[in-house]
Short mmCIF file of C-alpha atoms in Angstrom, two decimals:
data_model
loop_
_atom_site.label_atom_id
_atom_site.label_comp_id
_atom_site.label_asym_id
_atom_site.label_seq_id
_atom_site.Cartn_x
_atom_site.Cartn_y
_atom_site.Cartn_z
CA MET A 29 -55.82 21.33 21.76
CA PHE A 30 -57.89 18.53 20.22
CA ARG A 31 -55.85 18.77 16.98
CA SER A 32 -52.63 18.13 18.90
CA VAL A 33 -54.06 15.17 20.85
CA LEU A 34 -56.48 13.55 18.38
CA VAL A 35 -54.13 13.31 15.40
CA PRO A 36 -55.74 11.91 12.21
CA ILE A 37 -54.67 8.44 11.08
CA ASN A 38 -53.68 7.81 7.48
CA ARG A 39 -56.08 5.38 5.84
CA ALA A 40 -53.22 3.04 4.95
CA GLY A 41 -52.86 2.30 8.65
CA TRP A 42 -56.37 1.13 9.44
CA PRO A 43 -55.87 -2.48 8.21
CA PHE A 44 -52.78 -2.79 10.43
CA ILE A 45 -54.56 -1.34 13.45
CA ALA A 46 -57.54 -3.64 12.93
CA ALA A 47 -55.28 -6.68 12.50
CA ALA A 48 -53.39 -5.82 15.69
CA LEU A 49 -56.65 -5.48 17.65
CA VAL A 50 -57.90 -8.85 16.37
CA ALA A 51 -54.55 -10.41 17.26
CA ALA A 52 -54.80 -8.89 20.74
CA LEU A 53 -58.22 -10.48 21.27
CA LEU A 54 -57.09 -13.89 20.01
CA LEU A 55 -53.91 -13.84 22.08
CA GLY A 56 -55.94 -12.79 25.10
CA LEU A 57 -58.04 -15.92 24.74
CA LEU A 58 -54.89 -18.02 24.91
CA TRP A 59 -53.33 -16.19 27.84
CA SER A 60 -54.70 -12.94 29.23
CA PRO A 61 -51.34 -11.10 29.57
CA LEU A 62 -50.83 -11.52 25.81
CA PHE A 63 -53.85 -9.29 25.24
CA TRP A 64 -51.88 -6.31 26.52
CA LEU A 65 -48.97 -7.19 24.26
CA GLY A 66 -51.29 -7.20 21.26
CA LEU A 67 -52.84 -3.95 22.42
CA LEU A 68 -49.36 -2.43 22.56
CA GLY A 69 -48.88 -3.46 18.94
CA ALA A 70 -52.14 -1.76 17.98
CA ALA A 71 -51.05 1.38 19.81
CA PHE A 72 -47.76 1.41 17.91
CA CYS A 73 -49.56 1.05 14.57
CA THR A 74 -51.83 3.94 15.51
CA TYR A 75 -48.79 6.04 16.38
CA PHE A 76 -46.86 5.06 13.24
CA PHE A 77 -49.65 5.90 10.79
CA ARG A 78 -50.50 9.28 12.31
CA ASP A 79 -51.13 12.02 9.76
CA PRO A 80 -50.96 15.38 11.56
CA PRO A 81 -52.06 18.57 9.78
CA ARG A 82 -49.23 20.83 8.62
CA VAL A 83 -49.05 24.53 7.73
CA THR A 84 -47.17 24.86 4.41
CA PRO A 85 -45.40 28.11 3.37
CA SER A 86 -47.07 29.08 0.10
CA ARG A 87 -44.78 31.57 -1.64
CA PRO A 88 -43.95 30.58 -5.26
CA GLY A 89 -40.59 28.87 -5.73
CA LEU A 90 -40.32 27.35 -2.26
CA VAL A 91 -39.27 23.70 -2.07
CA ILE A 92 -40.79 22.08 1.00
CA ALA A 93 -39.53 18.99 2.82
CA PRO A 94 -41.43 15.94 1.54
CA ALA A 95 -40.76 13.88 4.66
CA ASP A 96 -40.22 14.11 8.40
CA GLY A 97 -36.80 13.07 9.61
CA MET A 98 -33.13 13.95 9.80
CA VAL A 99 -31.33 15.53 6.86
CA GLN A 100 -28.76 12.78 6.68
CA MET A 101 -26.60 14.02 3.84
CA ILE A 102 -26.40 16.68 1.14
CA GLU A 103 -24.23 15.75 -1.82
CA SER A 104 -24.01 15.80 -5.61
CA ALA A 105 -25.45 12.82 -7.48
CA PRO A 106 -27.18 12.17 -10.82
CA PRO A 107 -30.96 11.79 -10.54
CA PRO A 108 -32.53 8.36 -11.11
CA PRO A 109 -32.09 7.42 -14.80
CA GLU A 110 -35.75 6.41 -15.13
CA LEU A 111 -36.74 10.08 -14.79
CA GLU A 112 -34.71 10.94 -17.93
CA MET A 113 -33.22 14.11 -16.42
CA GLY A 114 -29.69 13.46 -17.70
CA ASP A 115 -26.50 12.22 -16.07
CA ALA A 116 -25.25 15.55 -14.68
CA PRO A 117 -24.95 15.52 -10.89
CA LEU A 118 -27.49 17.60 -8.97
CA THR A 119 -27.62 18.56 -5.32
CA ARG A 120 -29.34 15.70 -3.50
CA ILE A 121 -30.92 16.20 -0.08
CA SER A 122 -31.50 12.89 1.71
CA ILE A 123 -33.96 12.74 4.60
CA PHE A 124 -33.86 9.62 6.76
CA LEU A 125 -37.05 8.53 8.52
CA ASN A 126 -36.78 6.28 11.57
CA VAL A 127 -39.74 4.24 12.83
CA PHE A 128 -40.79 7.03 15.21
CA ASN A 129 -41.11 9.74 12.54
CA VAL A 130 -44.36 10.59 10.77
CA HIS A 131 -44.18 8.52 7.56
CA VAL A 132 -46.73 10.38 5.46
CA ASN A 133 -44.99 11.92 2.41
CA ARG A 134 -45.84 15.32 0.95
CA VAL A 135 -45.26 16.99 -2.43
CA PRO A 136 -42.27 19.40 -2.29
CA LEU A 137 -43.29 21.90 -4.99
CA ASP A 138 -46.35 23.35 -6.73
CA GLY A 139 -46.70 22.06 -10.28
CA LYS A 140 -47.67 18.99 -12.28
CA ILE A 141 -46.41 15.41 -11.94
CA SER A 142 -44.41 14.87 -15.14
CA ALA A 143 -42.87 11.45 -14.37
CA VAL A 144 -43.65 8.51 -12.08
CA SER A 145 -41.51 5.37 -12.16
CA TYR A 146 -41.34 2.39 -9.80
CA ARG A 147 -38.19 0.28 -9.60
CA PRO A 148 -37.87 -2.90 -7.50
CA GLY A 149 -34.65 -3.41 -5.60
CA LYS A 150 -32.97 -4.37 -2.36
CA PHE A 151 -33.91 -3.46 1.20
CA LEU A 152 -30.61 -2.16 2.53
CA ASN A 153 -30.48 0.16 5.52
CA ALA A 154 -31.94 3.43 4.18
CA ALA A 155 -29.23 5.35 6.04
CA MET A 156 -26.60 3.91 3.69
CA ASP A 157 -25.50 6.02 0.75
CA LYS A 158 -25.95 3.21 -1.79
CA ALA A 159 -29.62 2.83 -0.79
CA SER A 160 -30.39 5.61 -3.29
CA VAL A 161 -29.15 3.35 -6.10
CA ASP A 162 -29.81 -0.22 -4.93
CA ASN A 163 -33.04 -0.13 -2.91
CA GLU A 164 -36.64 -0.39 -4.04
CA ARG A 165 -37.83 3.09 -4.96
CA MET A 166 -40.59 5.21 -6.45
CA SER A 167 -39.12 8.09 -8.46
CA LEU A 168 -41.23 11.15 -9.22
CA LYS A 169 -40.69 14.39 -11.08
CA VAL A 170 -42.75 17.53 -10.60
CA THR A 171 -42.57 20.34 -13.14
CA SER A 172 -43.34 23.77 -11.73
CA TYR A 173 -45.63 26.17 -13.57
CA ASP A 174 -42.45 28.03 -14.57
CA GLY A 175 -41.12 24.89 -16.27
CA VAL A 176 -38.56 23.87 -13.62
CA ASP A 177 -38.12 20.13 -12.98
CA LEU A 178 -37.57 18.75 -9.49
CA ALA A 179 -37.08 15.08 -8.68
CA PHE A 180 -38.07 13.40 -5.43
CA VAL A 181 -37.75 9.72 -4.58
CA GLN A 182 -39.37 7.41 -2.03
CA ILE A 183 -36.84 4.77 -0.99
CA ALA A 184 -37.69 1.63 0.96
CA GLY A 185 -35.46 0.76 3.90
CA LEU A 186 -34.32 -2.22 5.95
CA VAL A 187 -37.73 -2.75 7.55
CA ALA A 188 -39.95 -1.07 4.95
CA ARG A 189 -41.69 -3.46 2.59
CA ARG A 190 -44.11 -1.30 0.66
CA ILE A 191 -44.06 2.10 -0.97
CA ILE A 192 -47.43 3.79 -1.38
CA CYS A 193 -47.77 6.52 -4.02
CA ASN A 194 -51.17 8.09 -4.67
CA VAL A 195 -50.37 10.57 -7.45
CA SER A 196 -50.40 9.87 -11.18
CA LEU A 197 -48.76 11.20 -14.31
CA GLY A 198 -50.09 14.62 -15.33
CA GLN A 199 -51.78 15.30 -11.99
CA PRO A 200 -51.61 18.92 -10.72
CA VAL A 201 -50.21 19.05 -7.18
CA ARG A 202 -49.53 21.61 -4.49
CA ALA A 203 -46.56 21.84 -2.13
CA GLY A 204 -47.41 20.17 1.16
CA GLN A 205 -50.06 17.92 -0.39
CA VAL A 206 -50.03 14.35 0.96
CA PHE A 207 -49.12 11.97 -1.86
CA GLY A 208 -47.95 8.73 -0.27
CA LEU A 209 -46.27 6.81 2.52
CA ILE A 210 -43.48 4.29 3.10
CA ARG A 211 -44.12 1.67 5.73
CA PHE A 212 -41.78 1.16 8.67
CA GLY A 213 -38.52 3.04 8.12
CA SER A 214 -37.39 4.69 4.93
CA ARG A 215 -35.74 7.61 3.15
CA MET A 216 -36.70 10.48 0.85
CA ASP A 217 -34.29 12.02 -1.66
CA VAL A 218 -34.85 15.41 -3.31
CA TYR A 219 -32.75 16.47 -6.32
CA LEU A 220 -32.60 20.26 -6.61
CA PRO A 221 -32.43 21.93 -10.03
CA GLU A 222 -28.99 23.06 -11.19
CA GLY A 223 -27.86 26.26 -9.48
CA VAL A 224 -30.29 26.00 -6.55
CA SER A 225 -28.67 25.85 -3.10
CA PRO A 226 -30.04 23.87 -0.16
CA LEU A 227 -31.39 25.88 2.78
CA VAL A 228 -30.98 23.02 5.25
CA VAL A 229 -27.84 21.41 6.66
CA PRO A 230 -26.91 17.81 7.54
CA HIS A 231 -28.34 16.52 10.84
CA GLN A 232 -31.07 19.16 10.83
CA THR A 233 -34.58 17.87 11.54
CA ALA A 234 -37.00 18.39 8.67
CA ILE A 235 -40.78 18.58 9.04
CA ALA A 236 -42.78 17.41 6.04
CA GLY A 237 -44.98 20.11 4.58
CA GLU A 238 -43.39 22.87 6.66
CA THR A 239 -39.57 23.01 6.46
CA VAL A 240 -38.28 25.04 3.50
CA ILE A 241 -35.35 23.08 2.07
CA ALA A 242 -34.66 25.32 -0.99
CA ASP A 243 -35.92 28.39 -2.83
CA LEU A 244 -35.94 28.35 -6.63
CA LEU A 245 -36.15 32.15 -6.75
CA SER A 246 -33.34 32.88 -4.30
CA GLN A 247 -29.65 33.48 -4.98
CA GLU A 248 -28.71 32.60 -1.41
CA SER A 249 -25.71 30.31 -1.07
CA ALA A 250 -25.81 26.99 0.79
CA ARG A 251 -26.26 27.45 4.52
CA GLN A 252 -23.91 26.27 7.23
CA GLY A 253 -24.96 24.93 10.61
CA GLU A 254 -23.61 23.80 13.95
CA GLU A 255 -25.04 21.92 16.92
CA ARG A 256 -25.81 24.11 19.92
#
């Protein structure tokens, strides 16, 4: 019960929470009702930077959702050129995070980080298709221990103004491992290897570190879904 109520806070959030509390005290000195407004801001920061524990499926070959949010679209698109994975279109799963989702990002696949590349850009609405190309992004590639490459990309959104990435080139990683965060609204793209079908459908809710979005060892075709 305590784990569901006392959710850990990601360390990136503590400066914002502290600043909001200081602002609440200062505003309260000016006019007491403003203290509660500042306290509301601190409460929102605490909520936004929550980092709940997740139970990650651990079978080899599983690709796990790297972010909480809605699977906005699944389409074919070439991976970011900075990852040097070629120009051939791959299946891209885009997960949109609104300001109420958990914004902690998790590694989608066991392996080793084989590419990390930051690219500055615009801050268009992350729900727009062209955000994958035009917006600020951090592109990463993980190579599985079987030699399969998988790209995943942190994309800043309309409100987001900083991408945090805490993994480095050559670092071994595990699926479900926390690796970063995007502040205040964003998007995560995952580019599946050629021939791998998505196991999620558009408008489905993904849970970072838990939802299986693909299986590298499966021959299952792309799934269909309907709202019920």
